[in-house]
Amino acid sequence: MPAGTLYRGREGMWSWVAHRVTGVLIFFFLFVHVLDTALVRVSPEDYDKVVATYKTPIVSLLEYGLVAAILFHALNGLRIIAVDYWTQGPRYQKQMFWTVMGLWVVLMLGAIYPVLGHAARVLFGS
């Protein structure tokens, strides 16, 4: 494959940047998750306090952002695999990018209620 084929155009550049940013954010979440889970062995009372803070509306928004990052990273990763290993991948990378974005938007719209429903009930009542 010729140099520069994989990330041709603005879509390729931004998907490359977004893929790395979402990867770093997911790694940071996993790091924090391991630390707070390890807290249960050190101090179960402190662990309970930390978990209680996770039930706030602000954290629900952060969870929605986490879902967005994981979903984009996964879908874009599949697109990258297709570009790398499908002989026609580089030819159709722009269409695959927009397909990934469309699918991501549809799935994120579907995640609004399951992820943000509790926060909405806390803020606005049942």
PDB file of N, CA, C and O in Angstrom, residues 68-112:
ATOM      1  N   ALA A  68     -19.502   6.961  24.544  1.00  0.00           N
ATOM      2  CA  ALA A  68     -19.187   7.565  23.243  1.00  0.00           C
ATOM      3  C   ALA A  68     -17.762   7.239  22.817  1.00  0.00           C
ATOM      4  O   ALA A  68     -17.516   6.873  21.655  1.00  0.00           O
ATOM      5  N   ALA A  69     -16.817   7.343  23.737  1.00  0.00           N
ATOM      6  CA  ALA A  69     -15.413   7.066  23.417  1.00  0.00           C
ATOM      7  C   ALA A  69     -15.198   5.602  23.057  1.00  0.00           C
ATOM      8  O   ALA A  69     -14.541   5.283  22.059  1.00  0.00           O
ATOM      9  N   ILE A  70     -15.751   4.689  23.856  1.00  0.00           N
ATOM     10  CA  ILE A  70     -15.579   3.262  23.591  1.00  0.00           C
ATOM     11  C   ILE A  70     -16.225   2.878  22.273  1.00  0.00           C
ATOM     12  O   ILE A  70     -15.642   2.147  21.467  1.00  0.00           O
ATOM     13  N   LEU A  71     -17.428   3.380  22.043  1.00  0.00           N
ATOM     14  CA  LEU A  71     -18.143   3.033  20.809  1.00  0.00           C
ATOM     15  C   LEU A  71     -17.410   3.559  19.582  1.00  0.00           C
ATOM     16  O   LEU A  71     -17.227   2.829  18.595  1.00  0.00           O
ATOM     17  N   PHE A  72     -16.959   4.813  19.622  1.00  0.00           N
ATOM     18  CA  PHE A  72     -16.221   5.344  18.479  1.00  0.00           C
ATOM     19  C   PHE A  72     -14.933   4.567  18.264  1.00  0.00           C
ATOM     20  O   PHE A  72     -14.589   4.210  17.136  1.00  0.00           O
ATOM     21  N   HIS A  73     -14.209   4.300  19.345  1.00  0.00           N
ATOM     22  CA  HIS A  73     -12.933   3.601  19.240  1.00  0.00           C
ATOM     23  C   HIS A  73     -13.131   2.211  18.626  1.00  0.00           C
ATOM     24  O   HIS A  73     -12.341   1.784  17.777  1.00  0.00           O
ATOM     25  N   ALA A  74     -14.182   1.515  19.048  1.00  0.00           N
ATOM     26  CA  ALA A  74     -14.455   0.172  18.525  1.00  0.00           C
ATOM     27  C   ALA A  74     -14.841   0.221  17.047  1.00  0.00           C
ATOM     28  O   ALA A  74     -14.301  -0.538  16.221  1.00  0.00           O
ATOM     29  N   LEU A  75     -15.779   1.092  16.698  1.00  0.00           N
ATOM     30  CA  LEU A  75     -16.231   1.175  15.304  1.00  0.00           C
ATOM     31  C   LEU A  75     -15.110   1.651  14.384  1.00  0.00           C
ATOM     32  O   LEU A  75     -14.925   1.111  13.286  1.00  0.00           O
ATOM     33  N   ASN A  76     -14.362   2.640  14.824  1.00  0.00           N
ATOM     34  CA  ASN A  76     -13.256   3.132  14.008  1.00  0.00           C
ATOM     35  C   ASN A  76     -12.157   2.078  13.896  1.00  0.00           C
ATOM     36  O   ASN A  76     -11.512   1.960  12.854  1.00  0.00           O
ATOM     37  N   GLY A  77     -11.956   1.305  14.949  1.00  0.00           N
ATOM     38  CA  GLY A  77     -10.982   0.215  14.892  1.00  0.00           C
ATOM     39  C   GLY A  77     -11.361  -0.821  13.844  1.00  0.00           C
ATOM     40  O   GLY A  77     -10.503  -1.320  13.103  1.00  0.00           O
ATOM     41  N   LEU A  78     -12.653  -1.144  13.752  1.00  0.00           N
ATOM     42  CA  LEU A  78     -13.109  -2.068  12.709  1.00  0.00           C
ATOM     43  C   LEU A  78     -12.887  -1.468  11.319  1.00  0.00           C
ATOM     44  O   LEU A  78     -12.504  -2.179  10.380  1.00  0.00           O
ATOM     45  N   ARG A  79     -13.109  -0.161  11.191  1.00  0.00           N
ATOM     46  CA  ARG A  79     -12.858   0.510   9.915  1.00  0.00           C
ATOM     47  C   ARG A  79     -11.380   0.445   9.546  1.00  0.00           C
ATOM     48  O   ARG A  79     -11.016   0.166   8.399  1.00  0.00           O
ATOM     49  N   ILE A  80     -10.516   0.654  10.515  1.00  0.00           N
ATOM     50  CA  ILE A  80      -9.077   0.599  10.270  1.00  0.00           C
ATOM     51  C   ILE A  80      -8.660  -0.807   9.839  1.00  0.00           C
ATOM     52  O   ILE A  80      -7.858  -0.965   8.913  1.00  0.00           O
ATOM     53  N   ILE A  81      -9.217  -1.826  10.480  1.00  0.00           N
ATOM     54  CA  ILE A  81      -8.930  -3.201  10.072  1.00  0.00           C
ATOM     55  C   ILE A  81      -9.360  -3.428   8.631  1.00  0.00           C
ATOM     56  O   ILE A  81      -8.627  -4.032   7.837  1.00  0.00           O
ATOM     57  N   ALA A  82     -10.554  -2.924   8.286  1.00  0.00           N
ATOM     58  CA  ALA A  82     -11.030  -3.079   6.904  1.00  0.00           C
ATOM     59  C   ALA A  82     -10.118  -2.364   5.916  1.00  0.00           C
ATOM     60  O   ALA A  82      -9.796  -2.898   4.851  1.00  0.00           O
ATOM     61  N   VAL A  83      -9.673  -1.166   6.250  1.00  0.00           N
ATOM     62  CA  VAL A  83      -8.780  -0.419   5.359  1.00  0.00           C
ATOM     63  C   VAL A  83      -7.452  -1.156   5.206  1.00  0.00           C
ATOM     64  O   VAL A  83      -6.895  -1.242   4.111  1.00  0.00           O
ATOM     65  N   ASP A  84      -6.951  -1.717   6.301  1.00  0.00           N
ATOM     66  CA  ASP A  84      -5.650  -2.391   6.262  1.00  0.00           C
ATOM     67  C   ASP A  84      -5.686  -3.754   5.568  1.00  0.00           C
ATOM     68  O   ASP A  84      -4.736  -4.106   4.874  1.00  0.00           O
ATOM     69  N   TYR A  85      -6.767  -4.514   5.750  1.00  0.00           N
ATOM     70  CA  TYR A  85      -6.753  -5.897   5.294  1.00  0.00           C
ATOM     71  C   TYR A  85      -7.680  -6.209   4.126  1.00  0.00           C
ATOM     72  O   TYR A  85      -7.585  -7.295   3.549  1.00  0.00           O
ATOM     73  N   TRP A  86      -8.572  -5.327   3.785  1.00  0.00           N
ATOM     74  CA  TRP A  86      -9.446  -5.529   2.630  1.00  0.00           C
ATOM     75  C   TRP A  86      -8.782  -4.841   1.440  1.00  0.00           C
ATOM     76  O   TRP A  86      -8.401  -3.674   1.527  1.00  0.00           O
ATOM     77  N   THR A  87      -8.666  -5.559   0.343  1.00  0.00           N
ATOM     78  CA  THR A  87      -7.946  -4.993  -0.805  1.00  0.00           C
ATOM     79  C   THR A  87      -8.600  -3.715  -1.322  1.00  0.00           C
ATOM     80  O   THR A  87      -7.916  -2.845  -1.853  1.00  0.00           O
ATOM     81  N   GLN A  88      -9.900  -3.584  -1.174  1.00  0.00           N
ATOM     82  CA  GLN A  88     -10.604  -2.380  -1.619  1.00  0.00           C
ATOM     83  C   GLN A  88     -10.764  -1.347  -0.498  1.00  0.00           C
ATOM     84  O   GLN A  88     -11.380  -0.300  -0.705  1.00  0.00           O
ATOM     85  N   GLY A  89     -10.216  -1.650   0.675  1.00  0.00           N
ATOM     86  CA  GLY A  89     -10.365  -0.776   1.834  1.00  0.00           C
ATOM     87  C   GLY A  89      -9.925   0.656   1.608  1.00  0.00           C
ATOM     88  O   GLY A  89     -10.686   1.593   1.893  1.00  0.00           O
ATOM     89  N   PRO A  90      -8.719   0.871   1.091  1.00  0.00           N
ATOM     90  CA  PRO A  90      -8.286   2.264   0.890  1.00  0.00           C
ATOM     91  C   PRO A  90      -9.193   3.025  -0.076  1.00  0.00           C
ATOM     92  O   PRO A  90      -9.408   4.224   0.099  1.00  0.00           O
ATOM     93  N   ARG A  91      -9.746   2.342  -1.034  1.00  0.00           N
ATOM     94  CA  ARG A  91     -10.622   2.988  -2.009  1.00  0.00           C
ATOM     95  C   ARG A  91     -11.924   3.477  -1.364  1.00  0.00           C
ATOM     96  O   ARG A  91     -12.466   4.507  -1.752  1.00  0.00           O
ATOM     97  N   TYR A  92     -12.418   2.742  -0.393  1.00  0.00           N
ATOM     98  CA  TYR A  92     -13.702   3.050   0.227  1.00  0.00           C
ATOM     99  C   TYR A  92     -13.579   3.615   1.639  1.00  0.00           C
ATOM    100  O   TYR A  92     -14.560   3.645   2.379  1.00  0.00           O
ATOM    101  N   GLN A  93     -12.392   4.090   2.022  1.00  0.00           N
ATOM    102  CA  GLN A  93     -12.223   4.532   3.396  1.00  0.00           C
ATOM    103  C   GLN A  93     -13.101   5.735   3.751  1.00  0.00           C
ATOM    104  O   GLN A  93     -13.587   5.842   4.875  1.00  0.00           O
ATOM    105  N   LYS A  94     -13.327   6.639   2.816  1.00  0.00           N
ATOM    106  CA  LYS A  94     -14.165   7.804   3.104  1.00  0.00           C
ATOM    107  C   LYS A  94     -15.608   7.371   3.368  1.00  0.00           C
ATOM    108  O   LYS A  94     -16.243   7.821   4.328  1.00  0.00           O
ATOM    109  N   GLN A  95     -16.123   6.473   2.541  1.00  0.00           N
ATOM    110  CA  GLN A  95     -17.481   5.968   2.749  1.00  0.00           C
ATOM    111  C   GLN A  95     -17.579   5.190   4.063  1.00  0.00           C
ATOM    112  O   GLN A  95     -18.583   5.302   4.780  1.00  0.00           O
ATOM    113  N   MET A  96     -16.533   4.417   4.361  1.00  0.00           N
ATOM    114  CA  MET A  96     -16.550   3.671   5.629  1.00  0.00           C
ATOM    115  C   MET A  96     -16.495   4.626   6.819  1.00  0.00           C
ATOM    116  O   MET A  96     -17.138   4.377   7.846  1.00  0.00           O
ATOM    117  N   PHE A  97     -15.744   5.722   6.694  1.00  0.00           N
ATOM    118  CA  PHE A  97     -15.688   6.701   7.779  1.00  0.00           C
ATOM    119  C   PHE A  97     -17.077   7.268   8.056  1.00  0.00           C
ATOM    120  O   PHE A  97     -17.511   7.322   9.208  1.00  0.00           O
ATOM    121  N   TRP A  98     -17.777   7.677   7.006  1.00  0.00           N
ATOM    122  CA  TRP A  98     -19.102   8.259   7.198  1.00  0.00           C
ATOM    123  C   TRP A  98     -20.119   7.217   7.652  1.00  0.00           C
ATOM    124  O   TRP A  98     -21.053   7.537   8.395  1.00  0.00           O
ATOM    125  N   THR A  99     -19.918   5.969   7.270  1.00  0.00           N
ATOM    126  CA  THR A  99     -20.767   4.895   7.786  1.00  0.00           C
ATOM    127  C   THR A  99     -20.542   4.721   9.283  1.00  0.00           C
ATOM    128  O   THR A  99     -21.499   4.578  10.055  1.00  0.00           O
ATOM    129  N   VAL A 100     -19.285   4.727   9.687  1.00  0.00           N
ATOM    130  CA  VAL A 100     -18.953   4.626  11.118  1.00  0.00           C
ATOM    131  C   VAL A 100     -19.577   5.785  11.877  1.00  0.00           C
ATOM    132  O   VAL A 100     -20.185   5.597  12.938  1.00  0.00           O
ATOM    133  N   MET A 101     -19.465   6.992  11.337  1.00  0.00           N
ATOM    134  CA  MET A 101     -20.023   8.151  12.038  1.00  0.00           C
ATOM    135  C   MET A 101     -21.549   8.069  12.138  1.00  0.00           C
ATOM    136  O   MET A 101     -22.118   8.380  13.186  1.00  0.00           O
ATOM    137  N   GLY A 102     -22.198   7.654  11.059  1.00  0.00           N
ATOM    138  CA  GLY A 102     -23.656   7.505  11.094  1.00  0.00           C
ATOM    139  C   GLY A 102     -24.097   6.454  12.096  1.00  0.00           C
ATOM    140  O   GLY A 102     -25.033   6.669  12.877  1.00  0.00           O
ATOM    141  N   LEU A 103     -23.428   5.316  12.086  1.00  0.00           N
ATOM    142  CA  LEU A 103     -23.743   4.246  13.030  1.00  0.00           C
ATOM    143  C   LEU A 103     -23.474   4.698  14.461  1.00  0.00           C
ATOM    144  O   LEU A 103     -24.264   4.425  15.373  1.00  0.00           O
ATOM    145  N   TRP A 104     -22.388   5.437  14.659  1.00  0.00           N
ATOM    146  CA  TRP A 104     -22.047   5.945  15.990  1.00  0.00           C
ATOM    147  C   TRP A 104     -23.151   6.883  16.504  1.00  0.00           C
ATOM    148  O   TRP A 104     -23.582   6.772  17.653  1.00  0.00           O
ATOM    149  N   VAL A 105     -23.621   7.785  15.658  1.00  0.00           N
ATOM    150  CA  VAL A 105     -24.676   8.724  16.067  1.00  0.00           C
ATOM    151  C   VAL A 105     -25.951   7.968  16.424  1.00  0.00           C
ATOM    152  O   VAL A 105     -26.572   8.229  17.461  1.00  0.00           O
ATOM    153  N   VAL A 106     -26.343   7.004  15.597  1.00  0.00           N
ATOM    154  CA  VAL A 106     -27.566   6.232  15.860  1.00  0.00           C
ATOM    155  C   VAL A 106     -27.442   5.478  17.181  1.00  0.00           C
ATOM    156  O   VAL A 106     -28.362   5.496  18.015  1.00  0.00           O
ATOM    157  N   LEU A 107     -26.309   4.829  17.400  1.00  0.00           N
ATOM    158  CA  LEU A 107     -26.125   4.075  18.639  1.00  0.00           C
ATOM    159  C   LEU A 107     -26.029   4.997  19.857  1.00  0.00           C
ATOM    160  O   LEU A 107     -26.521   4.650  20.940  1.00  0.00           O
ATOM    161  N   MET A 108     -25.436   6.171  19.698  1.00  0.00           N
ATOM    162  CA  MET A 108     -25.369   7.117  20.815  1.00  0.00           C
ATOM    163  C   MET A 108     -26.750   7.669  21.152  1.00  0.00           C
ATOM    164  O   MET A 108     -27.053   7.894  22.326  1.00  0.00           O
ATOM    165  N   LEU A 109     -27.579   7.884  20.140  1.00  0.00           N
ATOM    166  CA  LEU A 109     -28.956   8.306  20.412  1.00  0.00           C
ATOM    167  C   LEU A 109     -29.699   7.219  21.184  1.00  0.00           C
ATOM    168  O   LEU A 109     -30.462   7.508  22.107  1.00  0.00           O
ATOM    169  N   GLY A 110     -29.445   5.968  20.827  1.00  0.00           N
ATOM    170  CA  GLY A 110     -30.065   4.851  21.533  1.00  0.00           C
ATOM    171  C   GLY A 110     -29.550   4.687  22.952  1.00  0.00           C
ATOM    172  O   GLY A 110     -30.219   4.082  23.794  1.00  0.00           O
ATOM    173  N   ALA A 111     -28.372   5.216  23.245  1.00  0.00           N
ATOM    174  CA  ALA A 111     -27.785   5.093  24.587  1.00  0.00           C
ATOM    175  C   ALA A 111     -28.221   6.207  25.529  1.00  0.00           C
ATOM    176  O   ALA A 111     -27.917   6.150  26.721  1.00  0.00           O
ATOM    177  N   ILE A 112     -28.925   7.207  25.015  1.00  0.00           N
ATOM    178  CA  ILE A 112     -29.300   8.346  25.866  1.00  0.00           C
ATOM    179  C   ILE A 112     -30.121   7.901  27.067  1.00  0.00           C
ATOM    180  O   ILE A 112     -29.769   8.191  28.210  1.00  0.00           O
TER     181      ILE A 112
END
